[in-house]
Short mmCIF file of C-alpha atoms in Angstrom, two decimals:
data_model
loop_
_atom_site.label_atom_id
_atom_site.label_comp_id
_atom_site.label_asym_id
_atom_site.label_seq_id
_atom_site.Cartn_x
_atom_site.Cartn_y
_atom_site.Cartn_z
CA GLN A 1 13.34 6.65 10.55
CA VAL A 2 9.47 5.90 10.27
CA ALA A 3 7.41 3.09 11.86
CA LEU A 4 4.32 1.80 10.05
CA VAL A 5 1.18 0.17 11.35
CA GLU A 6 -1.57 -1.13 9.10
CA SER A 7 -5.38 -1.52 9.65
CA GLY A 8 -8.58 -2.18 8.01
CA GLY A 9 -8.45 -5.75 6.87
CA GLY A 10 -10.68 -8.49 7.00
CA LEU A 11 -13.31 -10.62 5.74
CA VAL A 12 -15.34 -9.42 2.76
CA GLN A 13 -17.64 -11.17 0.19
CA ALA A 14 -16.59 -11.20 -3.37
CA GLY A 15 -17.66 -7.46 -4.86
CA GLY A 16 -17.62 -5.84 -1.53
CA SER A 17 -15.15 -2.96 -0.34
CA LEU A 18 -12.46 -2.55 2.26
CA ARG A 19 -10.26 0.42 2.91
CA LEU A 20 -6.55 0.14 4.48
CA SER A 21 -4.98 2.64 6.46
CA CYS A 22 -1.63 2.78 7.26
CA ALA A 23 -0.38 5.20 10.06
CA ALA A 24 3.35 6.38 10.15
CA SER A 25 5.14 7.67 13.00
CA GLY A 26 7.57 10.41 12.95
CA ARG A 27 7.67 14.07 11.25
CA THR A 28 9.05 13.40 8.13
CA PHE A 29 6.27 11.25 6.51
CA SER A 30 6.26 13.83 3.60
CA SER A 31 9.78 12.77 2.61
CA TYR A 32 8.60 8.99 1.94
CA ALA A 33 6.99 7.40 -1.15
CA MET A 34 4.58 4.97 -0.05
CA GLY A 35 3.58 1.48 -1.40
CA TRP A 36 1.02 -1.20 -0.71
CA PHE A 37 2.31 -4.65 -1.20
CA ARG A 38 0.33 -8.17 -0.92
CA HIS A 39 1.33 -11.71 -0.35
CA ALA A 40 -0.90 -14.40 -0.92
CA PRO A 41 -0.12 -17.99 0.06
CA GLY A 42 2.00 -19.83 -2.56
CA LYS A 43 3.00 -16.44 -4.36
CA GLU A 44 5.69 -13.93 -4.49
CA ARG A 45 5.03 -10.58 -2.53
CA GLU A 46 3.71 -8.05 -5.19
CA VAL A 47 3.31 -4.37 -5.58
CA VAL A 48 -0.27 -3.43 -5.52
CA ALA A 49 -0.16 0.41 -5.85
CA ALA A 50 2.41 3.36 -4.76
CA ILE A 51 2.29 6.99 -4.36
CA SER A 52 4.78 9.94 -4.29
CA ARG A 53 5.63 11.85 -1.46
CA TYR A 54 2.65 14.64 -2.15
CA GLY A 55 0.25 12.24 -3.90
CA ASP A 56 0.87 13.86 -7.45
CA THR A 57 1.84 10.54 -9.01
CA THR A 58 0.57 7.10 -8.34
CA TYR A 59 1.12 3.79 -9.84
CA TYR A 60 -1.30 0.61 -10.05
CA ALA A 61 -0.78 -2.82 -10.74
CA ASP A 62 -2.80 -4.15 -13.62
CA SER A 63 -4.70 -6.58 -11.65
CA VAL A 64 -6.09 -3.74 -9.39
CA LYS A 65 -6.55 -0.90 -11.80
CA GLY A 66 -9.95 0.63 -11.80
CA ARG A 67 -11.01 -1.16 -8.46
CA PHE A 68 -8.20 -0.04 -6.13
CA THR A 69 -7.49 3.70 -5.41
CA ILE A 70 -4.23 4.69 -3.22
CA SER A 71 -4.21 8.08 -1.50
CA ARG A 72 -2.48 9.93 1.52
CA ASP A 73 -3.16 12.75 3.82
CA ASN A 74 0.45 14.18 5.01
CA ALA A 75 -1.37 16.17 7.87
CA LYS A 76 -2.34 12.89 9.15
CA ASN A 77 0.64 10.67 8.31
CA THR A 78 -1.67 7.86 6.89
CA VAL A 79 -1.73 6.42 3.51
CA TYR A 80 -4.90 4.67 2.28
CA LEU A 81 -5.74 1.88 -0.02
CA GLN A 82 -9.42 1.91 -1.07
CA MET A 83 -10.39 -1.20 -2.29
CA ASN A 84 -13.77 -2.04 -4.29
CA SER A 85 -15.06 -4.57 -6.53
CA LEU A 86 -12.79 -7.20 -4.51
CA LYS A 87 -12.37 -10.55 -5.52
CA PRO A 88 -11.24 -13.84 -3.96
CA GLU A 89 -7.81 -13.60 -5.56
CA ASP A 90 -7.15 -10.23 -3.91
CA THR A 91 -7.06 -12.36 -0.77
CA ALA A 92 -3.58 -11.79 0.57
CA VAL A 93 -1.97 -9.95 3.52
CA TYR A 94 -1.47 -6.57 2.69
CA TYR A 95 1.55 -4.49 3.64
CA CYS A 96 2.48 -0.80 3.31
CA ALA A 97 6.13 0.38 2.87
CA ALA A 98 7.81 3.49 3.05
CA ASP A 99 10.73 4.63 0.41
CA PHE A 100 12.85 7.94 1.07
CA ARG A 101 12.66 9.22 -2.34
CA TYR A 102 11.68 12.22 -4.57
CA GLY A 103 9.80 11.89 -7.76
CA VAL A 104 8.00 8.84 -9.34
CA PRO A 105 7.51 6.14 -6.76
CA SER A 106 9.31 2.82 -6.89
CA ILE A 107 7.49 -0.28 -7.48
CA GLU A 108 10.37 -2.37 -6.53
CA GLU A 109 10.01 -4.33 -3.26
CA TYR A 110 13.75 -3.94 -2.45
CA GLU A 111 13.76 -0.30 -2.80
CA TYR A 112 11.45 0.06 0.33
CA ARG A 113 13.26 -0.18 3.68
CA HIS A 114 10.32 0.45 6.26
CA TRP A 115 7.52 -2.12 6.38
CA GLY A 116 4.46 -2.42 8.50
CA GLN A 117 3.16 -5.67 10.24
CA GLY A 118 0.74 -6.26 7.66
CA THR A 119 -3.18 -6.73 7.62
CA GLN A 120 -5.27 -9.84 6.26
CA VAL A 121 -7.64 -9.38 3.76
CA THR A 122 -9.88 -12.54 2.81
CA VAL A 123 -12.22 -12.20 0.18
CA SER A 124 -14.74 -14.95 0.14
CA SER A 125 -16.65 -16.09 -3.26
#
């Protein structure tokens, strides 16, 4: 079992940056692939980025490639999402999620059993 708490959201102007953090409880953080998802008003929740247990494999949605970077520090039980060159269309509630799996991280929402409460990111134009 793992509990997740996101932080780092806020209001930023277009072109700005934010770094989201997701702190996990428990001693088995490195057993989980981690994902960042977002849910914008009127849209389906979508995957943004995912990272394997030890950070050797990552995935990015096309909409954020080259702008966002996912990383993790297993010693600190934390996964990060560095978001640069933010756009108004990045406005959403961002969630981190954990999936107990080896290998390539899943990009499917239903595979992730553990979720944080979400953090709001608002990008003004």
